[in-house]
PDB file of C-alpha atoms in Angstrom:
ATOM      1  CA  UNK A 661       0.000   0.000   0.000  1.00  0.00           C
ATOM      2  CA  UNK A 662       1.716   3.488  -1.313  1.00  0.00           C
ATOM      3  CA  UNK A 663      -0.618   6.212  -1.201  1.00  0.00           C
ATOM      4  CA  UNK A 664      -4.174   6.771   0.830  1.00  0.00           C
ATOM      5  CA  UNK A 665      -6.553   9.480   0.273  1.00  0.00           C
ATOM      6  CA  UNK A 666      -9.337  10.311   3.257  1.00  0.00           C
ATOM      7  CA  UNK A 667     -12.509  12.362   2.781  1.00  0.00           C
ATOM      8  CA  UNK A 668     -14.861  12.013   6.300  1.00  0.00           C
ATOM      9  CA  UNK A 669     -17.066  13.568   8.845  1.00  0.00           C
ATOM     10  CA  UNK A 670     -13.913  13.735  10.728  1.00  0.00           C
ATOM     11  CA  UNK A 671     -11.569  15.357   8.419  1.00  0.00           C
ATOM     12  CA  UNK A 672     -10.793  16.003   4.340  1.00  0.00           C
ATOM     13  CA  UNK A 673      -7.684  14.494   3.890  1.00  0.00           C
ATOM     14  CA  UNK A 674      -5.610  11.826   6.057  1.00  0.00           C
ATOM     15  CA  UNK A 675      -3.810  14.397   8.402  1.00  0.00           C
ATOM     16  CA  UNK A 676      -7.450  16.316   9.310  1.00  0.00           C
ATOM     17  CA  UNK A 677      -9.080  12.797   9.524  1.00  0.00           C
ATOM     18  CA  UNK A 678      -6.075  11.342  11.231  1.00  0.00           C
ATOM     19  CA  UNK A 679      -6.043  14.491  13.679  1.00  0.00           C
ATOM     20  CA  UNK A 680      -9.658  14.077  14.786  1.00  0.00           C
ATOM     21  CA  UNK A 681      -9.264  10.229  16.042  1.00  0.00           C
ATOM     22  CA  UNK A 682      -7.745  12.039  18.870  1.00  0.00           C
ATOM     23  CA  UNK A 683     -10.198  14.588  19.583  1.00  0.00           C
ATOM     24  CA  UNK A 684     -13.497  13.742  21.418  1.00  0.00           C
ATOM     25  CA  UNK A 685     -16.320  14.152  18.657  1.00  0.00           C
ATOM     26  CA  UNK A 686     -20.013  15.662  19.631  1.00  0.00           C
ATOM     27  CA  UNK A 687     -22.984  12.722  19.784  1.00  0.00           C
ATOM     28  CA  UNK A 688     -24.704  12.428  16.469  1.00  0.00           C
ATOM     29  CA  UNK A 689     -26.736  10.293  14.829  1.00  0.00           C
ATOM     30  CA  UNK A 690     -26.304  11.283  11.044  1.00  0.00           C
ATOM     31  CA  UNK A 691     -22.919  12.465  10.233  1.00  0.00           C
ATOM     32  CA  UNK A 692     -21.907  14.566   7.170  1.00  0.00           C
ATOM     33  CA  UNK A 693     -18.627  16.074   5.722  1.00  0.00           C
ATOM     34  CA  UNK A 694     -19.466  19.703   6.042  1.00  0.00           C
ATOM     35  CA  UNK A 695     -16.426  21.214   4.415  1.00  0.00           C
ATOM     36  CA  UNK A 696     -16.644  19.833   1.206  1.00  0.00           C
ATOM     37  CA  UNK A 697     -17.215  21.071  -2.142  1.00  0.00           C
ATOM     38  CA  UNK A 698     -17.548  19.531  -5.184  1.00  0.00           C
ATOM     39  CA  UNK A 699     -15.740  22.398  -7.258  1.00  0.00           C
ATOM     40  CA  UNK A 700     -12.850  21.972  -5.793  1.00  0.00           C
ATOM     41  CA  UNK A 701     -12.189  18.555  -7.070  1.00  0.00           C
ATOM     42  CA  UNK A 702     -14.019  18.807 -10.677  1.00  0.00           C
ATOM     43  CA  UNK A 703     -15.029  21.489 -12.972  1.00  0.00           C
ATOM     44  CA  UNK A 704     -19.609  22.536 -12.781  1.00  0.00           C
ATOM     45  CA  UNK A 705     -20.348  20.101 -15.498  1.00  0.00           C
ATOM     46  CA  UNK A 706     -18.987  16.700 -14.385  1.00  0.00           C
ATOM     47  CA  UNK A 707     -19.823  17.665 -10.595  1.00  0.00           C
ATOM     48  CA  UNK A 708     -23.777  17.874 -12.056  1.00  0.00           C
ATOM     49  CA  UNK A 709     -23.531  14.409 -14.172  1.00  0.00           C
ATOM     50  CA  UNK A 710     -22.164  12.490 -10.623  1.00  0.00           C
ATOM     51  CA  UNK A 711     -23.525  12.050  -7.425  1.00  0.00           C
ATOM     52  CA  UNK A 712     -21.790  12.998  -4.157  1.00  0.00           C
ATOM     53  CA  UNK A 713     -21.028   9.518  -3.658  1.00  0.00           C
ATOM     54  CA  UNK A 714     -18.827   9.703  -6.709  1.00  0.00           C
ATOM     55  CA  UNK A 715     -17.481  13.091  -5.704  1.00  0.00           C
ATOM     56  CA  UNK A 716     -16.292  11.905  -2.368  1.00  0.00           C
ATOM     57  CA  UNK A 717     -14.403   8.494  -4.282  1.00  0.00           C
ATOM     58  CA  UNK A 718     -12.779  11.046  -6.711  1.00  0.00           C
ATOM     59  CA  UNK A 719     -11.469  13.638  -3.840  1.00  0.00           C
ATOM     60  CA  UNK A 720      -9.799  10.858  -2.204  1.00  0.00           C
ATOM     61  CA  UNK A 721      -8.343   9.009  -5.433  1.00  0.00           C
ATOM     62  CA  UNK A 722      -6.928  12.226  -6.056  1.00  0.00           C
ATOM     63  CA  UNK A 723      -5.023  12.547  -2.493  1.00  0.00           C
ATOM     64  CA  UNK A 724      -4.342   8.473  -2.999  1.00  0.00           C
ATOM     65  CA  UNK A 725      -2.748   9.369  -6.322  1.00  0.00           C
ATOM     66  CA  UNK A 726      -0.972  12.034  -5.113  1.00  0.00           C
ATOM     67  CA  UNK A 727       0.786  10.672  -1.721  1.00  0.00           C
ATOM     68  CA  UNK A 728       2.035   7.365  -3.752  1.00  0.00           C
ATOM     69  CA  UNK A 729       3.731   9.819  -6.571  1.00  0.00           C
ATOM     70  CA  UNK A 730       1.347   8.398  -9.226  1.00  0.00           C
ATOM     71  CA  UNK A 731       0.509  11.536 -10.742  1.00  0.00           C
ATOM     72  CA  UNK A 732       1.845  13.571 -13.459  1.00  0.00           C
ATOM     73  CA  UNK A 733       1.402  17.065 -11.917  1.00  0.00           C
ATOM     74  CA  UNK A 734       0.296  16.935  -8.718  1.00  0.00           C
ATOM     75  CA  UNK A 735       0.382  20.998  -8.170  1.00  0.00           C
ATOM     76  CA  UNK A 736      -2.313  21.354 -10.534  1.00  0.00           C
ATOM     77  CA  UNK A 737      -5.334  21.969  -9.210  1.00  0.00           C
ATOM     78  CA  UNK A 738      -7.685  18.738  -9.782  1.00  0.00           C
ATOM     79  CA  UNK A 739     -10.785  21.312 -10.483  1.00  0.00           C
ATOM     80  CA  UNK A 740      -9.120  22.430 -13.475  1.00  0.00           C
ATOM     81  CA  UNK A 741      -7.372  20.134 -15.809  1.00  0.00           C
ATOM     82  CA  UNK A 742      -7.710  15.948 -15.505  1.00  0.00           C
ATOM     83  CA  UNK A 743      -4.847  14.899 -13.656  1.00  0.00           C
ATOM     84  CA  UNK A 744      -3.572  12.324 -15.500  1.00  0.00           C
ATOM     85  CA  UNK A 745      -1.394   9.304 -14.345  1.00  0.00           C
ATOM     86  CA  UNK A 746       2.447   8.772 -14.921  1.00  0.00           C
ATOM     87  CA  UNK A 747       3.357   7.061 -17.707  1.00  0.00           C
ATOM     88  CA  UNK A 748       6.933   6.224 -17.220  1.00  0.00           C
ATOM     89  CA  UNK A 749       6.528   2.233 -16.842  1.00  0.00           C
ATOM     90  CA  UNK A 750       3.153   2.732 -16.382  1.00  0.00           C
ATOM     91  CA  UNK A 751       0.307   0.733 -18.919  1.00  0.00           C
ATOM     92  CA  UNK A 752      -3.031   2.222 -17.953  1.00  0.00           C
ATOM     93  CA  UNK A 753      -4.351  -0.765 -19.421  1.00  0.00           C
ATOM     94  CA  UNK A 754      -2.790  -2.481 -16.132  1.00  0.00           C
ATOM     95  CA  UNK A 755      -4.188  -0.332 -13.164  1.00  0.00           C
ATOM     96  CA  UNK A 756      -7.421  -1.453 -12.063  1.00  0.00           C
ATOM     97  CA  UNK A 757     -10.102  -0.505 -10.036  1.00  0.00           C
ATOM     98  CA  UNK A 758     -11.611  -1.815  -7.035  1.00  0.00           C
ATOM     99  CA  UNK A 759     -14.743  -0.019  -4.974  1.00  0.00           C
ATOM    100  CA  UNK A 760     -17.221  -0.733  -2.361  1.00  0.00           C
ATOM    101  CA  UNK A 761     -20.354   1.067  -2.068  1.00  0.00           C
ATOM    102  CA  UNK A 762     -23.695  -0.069   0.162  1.00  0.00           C
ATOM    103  CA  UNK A 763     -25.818   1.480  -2.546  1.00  0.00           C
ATOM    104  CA  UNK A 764     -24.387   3.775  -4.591  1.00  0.00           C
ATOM    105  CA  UNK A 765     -26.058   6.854  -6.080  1.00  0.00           C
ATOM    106  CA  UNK A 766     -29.221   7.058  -3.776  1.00  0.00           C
ATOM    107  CA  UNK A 767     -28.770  10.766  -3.404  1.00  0.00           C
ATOM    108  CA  UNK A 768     -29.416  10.990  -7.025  1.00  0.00           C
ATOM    109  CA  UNK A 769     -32.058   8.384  -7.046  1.00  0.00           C
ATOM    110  CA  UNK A 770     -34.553   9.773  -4.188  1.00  0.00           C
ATOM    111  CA  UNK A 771     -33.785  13.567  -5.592  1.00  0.00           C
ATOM    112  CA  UNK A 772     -35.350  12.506  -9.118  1.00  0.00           C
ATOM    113  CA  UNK A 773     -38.320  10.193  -7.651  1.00  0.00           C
ATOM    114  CA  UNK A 774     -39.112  13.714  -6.183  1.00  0.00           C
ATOM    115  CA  UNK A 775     -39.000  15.570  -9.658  1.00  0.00           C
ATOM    116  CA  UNK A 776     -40.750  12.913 -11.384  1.00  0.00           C
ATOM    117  CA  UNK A 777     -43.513  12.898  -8.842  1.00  0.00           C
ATOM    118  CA  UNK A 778     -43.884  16.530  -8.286  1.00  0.00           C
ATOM    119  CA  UNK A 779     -43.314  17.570 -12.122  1.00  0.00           C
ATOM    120  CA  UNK A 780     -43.818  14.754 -14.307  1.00  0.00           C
ATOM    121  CA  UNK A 781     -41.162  12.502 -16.373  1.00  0.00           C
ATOM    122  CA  UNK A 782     -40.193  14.804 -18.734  1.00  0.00           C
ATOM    123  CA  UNK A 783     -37.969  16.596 -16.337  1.00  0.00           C
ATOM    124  CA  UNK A 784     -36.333  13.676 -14.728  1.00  0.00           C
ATOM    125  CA  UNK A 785     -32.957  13.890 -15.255  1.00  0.00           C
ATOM    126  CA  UNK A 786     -31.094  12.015 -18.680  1.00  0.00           C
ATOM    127  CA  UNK A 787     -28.224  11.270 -16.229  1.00  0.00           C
ATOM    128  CA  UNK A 788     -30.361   9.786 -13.727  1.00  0.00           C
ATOM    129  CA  UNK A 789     -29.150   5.919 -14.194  1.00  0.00           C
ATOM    130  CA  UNK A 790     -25.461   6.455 -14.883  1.00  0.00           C
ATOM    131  CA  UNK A 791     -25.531   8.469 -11.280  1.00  0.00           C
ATOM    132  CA  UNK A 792     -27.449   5.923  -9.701  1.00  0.00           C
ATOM    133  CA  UNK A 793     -25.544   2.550 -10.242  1.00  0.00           C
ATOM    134  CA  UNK A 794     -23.280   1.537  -7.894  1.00  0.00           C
ATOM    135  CA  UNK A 795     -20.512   1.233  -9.917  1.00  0.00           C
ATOM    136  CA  UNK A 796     -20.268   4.969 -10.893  1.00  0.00           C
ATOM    137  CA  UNK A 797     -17.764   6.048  -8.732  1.00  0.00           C
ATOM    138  CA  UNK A 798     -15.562   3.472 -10.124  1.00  0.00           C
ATOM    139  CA  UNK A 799     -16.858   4.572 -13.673  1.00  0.00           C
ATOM    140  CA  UNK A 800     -16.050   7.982 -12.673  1.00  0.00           C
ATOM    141  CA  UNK A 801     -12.015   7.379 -11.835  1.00  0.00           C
ATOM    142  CA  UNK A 802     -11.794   5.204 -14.670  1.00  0.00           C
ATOM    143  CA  UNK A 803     -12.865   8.358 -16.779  1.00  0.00           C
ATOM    144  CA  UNK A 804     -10.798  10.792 -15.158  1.00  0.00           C
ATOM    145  CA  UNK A 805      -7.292   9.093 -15.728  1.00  0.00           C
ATOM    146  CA  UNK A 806      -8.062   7.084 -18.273  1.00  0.00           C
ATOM    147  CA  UNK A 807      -7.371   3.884 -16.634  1.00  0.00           C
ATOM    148  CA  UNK A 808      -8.320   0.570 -18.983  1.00  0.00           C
ATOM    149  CA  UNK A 809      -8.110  -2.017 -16.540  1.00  0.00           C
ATOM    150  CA  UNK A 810     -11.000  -3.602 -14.935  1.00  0.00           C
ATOM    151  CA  UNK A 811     -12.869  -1.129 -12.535  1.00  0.00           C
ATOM    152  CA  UNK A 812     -15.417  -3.313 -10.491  1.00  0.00           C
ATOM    153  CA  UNK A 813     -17.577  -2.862  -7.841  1.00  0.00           C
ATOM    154  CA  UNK A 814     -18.483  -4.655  -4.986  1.00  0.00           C
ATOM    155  CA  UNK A 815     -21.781  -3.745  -2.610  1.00  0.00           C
ATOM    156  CA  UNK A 816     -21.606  -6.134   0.771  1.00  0.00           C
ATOM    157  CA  UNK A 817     -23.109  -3.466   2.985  1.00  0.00           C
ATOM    158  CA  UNK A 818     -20.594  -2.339   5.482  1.00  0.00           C
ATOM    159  CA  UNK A 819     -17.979  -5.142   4.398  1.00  0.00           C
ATOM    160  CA  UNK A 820     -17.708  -3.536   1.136  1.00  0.00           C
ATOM    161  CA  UNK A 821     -14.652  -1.655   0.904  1.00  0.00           C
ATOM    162  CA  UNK A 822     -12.481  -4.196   2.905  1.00  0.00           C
ATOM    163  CA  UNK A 823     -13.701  -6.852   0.050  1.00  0.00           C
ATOM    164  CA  UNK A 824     -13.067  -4.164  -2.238  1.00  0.00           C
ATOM    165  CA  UNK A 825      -9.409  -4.150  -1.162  1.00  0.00           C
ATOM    166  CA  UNK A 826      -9.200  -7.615  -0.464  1.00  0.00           C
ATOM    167  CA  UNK A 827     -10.021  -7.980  -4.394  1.00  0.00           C
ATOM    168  CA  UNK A 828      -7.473  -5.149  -5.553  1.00  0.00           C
ATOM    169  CA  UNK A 829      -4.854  -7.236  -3.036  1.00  0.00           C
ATOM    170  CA  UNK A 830      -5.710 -10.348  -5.242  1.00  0.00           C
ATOM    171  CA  UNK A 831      -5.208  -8.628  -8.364  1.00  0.00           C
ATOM    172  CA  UNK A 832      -1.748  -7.906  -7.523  1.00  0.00           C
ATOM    173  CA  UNK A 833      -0.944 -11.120  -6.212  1.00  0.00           C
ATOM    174  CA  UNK A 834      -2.369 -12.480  -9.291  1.00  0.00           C
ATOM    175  CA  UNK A 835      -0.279 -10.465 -11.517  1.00  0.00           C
ATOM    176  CA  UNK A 836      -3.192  -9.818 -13.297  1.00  0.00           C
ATOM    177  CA  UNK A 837      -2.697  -5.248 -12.446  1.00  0.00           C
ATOM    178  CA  UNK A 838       0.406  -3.601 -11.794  1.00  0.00           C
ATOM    179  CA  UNK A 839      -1.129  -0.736  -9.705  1.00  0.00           C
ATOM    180  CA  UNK A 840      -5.019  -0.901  -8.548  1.00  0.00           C
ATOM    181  CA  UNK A 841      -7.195   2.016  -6.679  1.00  0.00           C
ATOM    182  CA  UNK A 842      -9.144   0.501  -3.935  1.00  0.00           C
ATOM    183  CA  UNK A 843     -11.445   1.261  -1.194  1.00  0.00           C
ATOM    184  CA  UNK A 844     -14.924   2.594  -0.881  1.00  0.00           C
ATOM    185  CA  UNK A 845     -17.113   5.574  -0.715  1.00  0.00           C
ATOM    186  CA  UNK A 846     -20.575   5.546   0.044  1.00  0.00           C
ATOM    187  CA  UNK A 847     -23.240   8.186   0.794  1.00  0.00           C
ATOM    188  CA  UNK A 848     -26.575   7.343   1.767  1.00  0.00           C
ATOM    189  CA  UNK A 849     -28.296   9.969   3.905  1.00  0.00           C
ATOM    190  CA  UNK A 850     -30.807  10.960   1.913  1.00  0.00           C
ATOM    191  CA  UNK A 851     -34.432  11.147   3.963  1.00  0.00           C
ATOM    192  CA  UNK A 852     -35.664   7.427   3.069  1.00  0.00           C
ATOM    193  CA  UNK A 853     -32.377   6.395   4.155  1.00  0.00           C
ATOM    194  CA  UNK A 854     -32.301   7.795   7.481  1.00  0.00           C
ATOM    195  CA  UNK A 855     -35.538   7.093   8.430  1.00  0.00           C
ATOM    196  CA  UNK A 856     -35.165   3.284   7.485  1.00  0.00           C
ATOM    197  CA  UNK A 857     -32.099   3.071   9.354  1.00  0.00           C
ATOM    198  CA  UNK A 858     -34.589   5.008  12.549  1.00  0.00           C
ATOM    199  CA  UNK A 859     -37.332   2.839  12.013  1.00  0.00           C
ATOM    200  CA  UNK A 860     -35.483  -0.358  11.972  1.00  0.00           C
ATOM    201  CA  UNK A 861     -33.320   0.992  15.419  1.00  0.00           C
ATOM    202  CA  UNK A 862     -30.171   0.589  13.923  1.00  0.00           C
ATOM    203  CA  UNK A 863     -29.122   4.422  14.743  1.00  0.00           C
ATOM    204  CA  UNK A 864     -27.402   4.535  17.886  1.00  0.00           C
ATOM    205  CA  UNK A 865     -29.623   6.592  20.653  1.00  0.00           C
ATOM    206  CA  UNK A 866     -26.330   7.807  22.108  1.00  0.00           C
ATOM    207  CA  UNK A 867     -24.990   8.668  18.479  1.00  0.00           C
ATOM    208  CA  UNK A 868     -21.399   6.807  18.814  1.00  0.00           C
ATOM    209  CA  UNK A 869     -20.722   4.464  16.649  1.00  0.00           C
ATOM    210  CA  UNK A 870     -19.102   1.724  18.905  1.00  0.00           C
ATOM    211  CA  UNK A 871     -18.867  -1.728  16.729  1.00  0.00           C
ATOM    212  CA  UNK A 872     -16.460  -3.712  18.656  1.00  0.00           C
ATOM    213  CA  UNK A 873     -17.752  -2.102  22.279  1.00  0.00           C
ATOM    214  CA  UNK A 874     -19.431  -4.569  24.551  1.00  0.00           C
ATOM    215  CA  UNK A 875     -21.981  -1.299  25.321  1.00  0.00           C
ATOM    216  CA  UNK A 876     -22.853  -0.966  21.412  1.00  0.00           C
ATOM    217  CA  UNK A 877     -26.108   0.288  20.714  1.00  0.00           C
ATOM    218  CA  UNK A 878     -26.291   0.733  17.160  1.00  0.00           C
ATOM    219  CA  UNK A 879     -24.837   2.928  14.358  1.00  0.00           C
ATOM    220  CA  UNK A 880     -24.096   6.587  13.483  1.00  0.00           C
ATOM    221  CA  UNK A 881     -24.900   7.263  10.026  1.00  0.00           C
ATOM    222  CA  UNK A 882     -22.235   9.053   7.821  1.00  0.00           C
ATOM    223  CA  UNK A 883     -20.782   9.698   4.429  1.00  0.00           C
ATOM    224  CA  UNK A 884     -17.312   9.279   3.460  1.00  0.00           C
ATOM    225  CA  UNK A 885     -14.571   7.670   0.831  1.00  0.00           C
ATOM    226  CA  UNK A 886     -11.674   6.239   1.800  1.00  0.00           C
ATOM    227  CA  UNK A 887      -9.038   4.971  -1.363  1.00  0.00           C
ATOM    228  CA  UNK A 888      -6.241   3.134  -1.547  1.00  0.00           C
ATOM    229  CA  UNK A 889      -2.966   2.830  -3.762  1.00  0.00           C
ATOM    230  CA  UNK A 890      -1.680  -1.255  -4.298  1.00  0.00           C
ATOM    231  CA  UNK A 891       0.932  -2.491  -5.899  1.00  0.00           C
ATOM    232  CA  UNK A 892       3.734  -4.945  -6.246  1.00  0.00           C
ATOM    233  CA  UNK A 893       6.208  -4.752  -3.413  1.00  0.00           C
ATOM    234  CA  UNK A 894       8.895  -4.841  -6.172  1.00  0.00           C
ATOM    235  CA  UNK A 895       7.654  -2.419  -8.313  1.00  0.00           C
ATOM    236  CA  UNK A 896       7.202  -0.212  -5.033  1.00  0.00           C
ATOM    237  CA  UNK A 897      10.234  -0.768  -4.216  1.00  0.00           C
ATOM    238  CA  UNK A 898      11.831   0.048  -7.577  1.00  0.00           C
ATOM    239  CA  UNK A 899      10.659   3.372  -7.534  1.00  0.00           C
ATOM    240  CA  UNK A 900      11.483   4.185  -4.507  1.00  0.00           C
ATOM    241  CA  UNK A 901       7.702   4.679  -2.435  1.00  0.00           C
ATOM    242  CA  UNK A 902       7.110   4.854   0.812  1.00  0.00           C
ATOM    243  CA  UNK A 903       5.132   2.232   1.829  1.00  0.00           C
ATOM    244  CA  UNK A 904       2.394   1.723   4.656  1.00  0.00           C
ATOM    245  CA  UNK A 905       1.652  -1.639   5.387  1.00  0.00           C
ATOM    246  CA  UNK A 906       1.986  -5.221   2.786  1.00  0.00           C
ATOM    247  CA  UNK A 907      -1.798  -6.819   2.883  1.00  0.00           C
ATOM    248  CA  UNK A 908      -0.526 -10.580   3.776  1.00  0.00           C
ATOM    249  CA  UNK A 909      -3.758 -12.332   2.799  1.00  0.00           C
ATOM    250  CA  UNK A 910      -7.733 -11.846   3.009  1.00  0.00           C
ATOM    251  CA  UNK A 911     -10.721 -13.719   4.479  1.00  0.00           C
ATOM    252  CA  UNK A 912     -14.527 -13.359   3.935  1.00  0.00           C
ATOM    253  CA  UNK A 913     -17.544 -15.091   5.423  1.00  0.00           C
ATOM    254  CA  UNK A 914     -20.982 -14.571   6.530  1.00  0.00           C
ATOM    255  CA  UNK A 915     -22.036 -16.123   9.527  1.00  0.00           C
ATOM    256  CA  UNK A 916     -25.846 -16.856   8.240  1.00  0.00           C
ATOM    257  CA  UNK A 917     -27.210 -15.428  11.340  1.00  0.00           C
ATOM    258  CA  UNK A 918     -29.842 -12.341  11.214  1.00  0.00           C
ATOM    259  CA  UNK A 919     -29.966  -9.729   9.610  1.00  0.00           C
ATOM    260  CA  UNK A 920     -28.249  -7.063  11.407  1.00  0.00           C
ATOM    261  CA  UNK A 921     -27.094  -8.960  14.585  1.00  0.00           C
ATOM    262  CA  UNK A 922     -23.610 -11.104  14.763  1.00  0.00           C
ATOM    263  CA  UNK A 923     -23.933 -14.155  15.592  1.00  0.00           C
ATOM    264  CA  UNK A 924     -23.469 -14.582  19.302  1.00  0.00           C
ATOM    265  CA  UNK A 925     -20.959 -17.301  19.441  1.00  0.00           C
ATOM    266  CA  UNK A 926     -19.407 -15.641  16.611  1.00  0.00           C
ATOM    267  CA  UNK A 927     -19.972 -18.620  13.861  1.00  0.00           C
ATOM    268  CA  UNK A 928     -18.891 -18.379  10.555  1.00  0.00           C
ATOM    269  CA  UNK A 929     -16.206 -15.159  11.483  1.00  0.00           C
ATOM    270  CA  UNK A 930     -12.567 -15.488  10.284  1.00  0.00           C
ATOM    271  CA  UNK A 931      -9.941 -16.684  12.222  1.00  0.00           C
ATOM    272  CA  UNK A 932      -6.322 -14.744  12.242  1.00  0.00           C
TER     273      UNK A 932
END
């Protein structure tokens, strides 16, 4: 792993994000990124063709990108020109894509079931599919640096993005990419949303998120992408990146319990 890229509740960018693990954070329920804009990542017109969930995958692609050296100009401002990727022993027909998303463009989806209904069909929006499938935020960084290499999608609810990278890790084992983006983004706060998540009592009445706390009590909703850069150790090596961490191997399983709730004796969970 060479290069991450952060956009949260908690911060924009892996220092702010990293910063606020150490600071105490206020109770809520429904947690969004506040200082974010679109425009500073993309120019009007492809902001208004994506949803956010696609704008949060691309702002931290772009800091990924950037902290593992992978892009041509990094000083440019991403708003204006399409960063593009190095080419020196680079094919862009060998970096692949790997995302996780829970849903994928709901924002977009509920916003123009409200058009159609208030103002007929004829003003729903041409762009409303393409927004709306999951796989448009990988879509959308396969556009922007013209990467040819597969760019899939994966959507197992809150396991998404660690399958995600647990794919892109097997892609580099496999020899099959030489560098692959990987993580997940997902943004799914729109009013429907919420008020599932409320009126199945998965939101945590305290509004911490505590998953691995014996005093859990649910979840606190949020929006936020998190990317990473893989490739060979050799090739990282070769070039002279800094390097995180080495992903060792990968597990997945489901423990066929219910439908929010672990399994209490913790069947069908990984062992280290």
């Amino acid at each position: 792993m060479t290069g991450i890229g952060v956009v949260a509740p908690g911060g924009v960018g892996v220092e702010a994000f990293w910063a606020s693990l150490f600071q105490s954070a206020p109770p809520r329920t429904v947690r969004t990124i506040e200082e974010f804009e679109a425009s500073e990542w993309m120019d009007h017109r492809t902001a208004r063709r994506l949803d956010r969930v696609s704008h949060l995958a691309v702002a931290a692609a772009h800091e990924a990108l950037t902290d593992a050296g992978l892009l041509a100009d990094p000083a440019a401002a991403p708003s204006s020109t399409e960063s593009q990727l190095l080419t020196d022993g680079i094919d862009q027909t060998r970096i692949a894509i790997t995302l996780g998303t829970g849903i994928g463009g709901v924002d977009t989806l509920e916003a123009q079931m409200g058009v159609r209904a208030e103002r007929g069909d004829r003003l729903v929006s041409p762009f409303t599919v393409p927004m709306t499938m999951p796989n448009a935020p990988a879509a959308a960084l396969s556009l922007r640096y013209g990467i040819q290499g597969p760019a899939q999608t994966i959507t197992t609810a809150c396991a998404s993005a660690t399958d995600a990278i647990a794919m892109g890790a097997r892609l580099i084992a496999e020899g099959r990419a030489d560098v692959v983006l990987s993580g997940g983004a997902d943004h799914s706060l729109t009013p429907t949303c919420v008020a599932g998540f409320r009126n199945m009592r998965a939101l945590s009445p305290t509004g911490f998120s505590r998953p691995f706390d014996t005093a859990r009590d649910g979840l606190a909703a949020s929006e936020t992408a998190g990317i990473l850069v893989l490739e060979p150790l050799e090739s990282a090596l070769a070039r002279g990146a800094r390097i995180y961490m080495i992903v060792a191997g990968s597990g997945s399983t489901s423990d066929a319990h219910h439908l929010t709730a672990p399994s209490p004796r913790a069947q069908g969970r990984c062992g280290a």
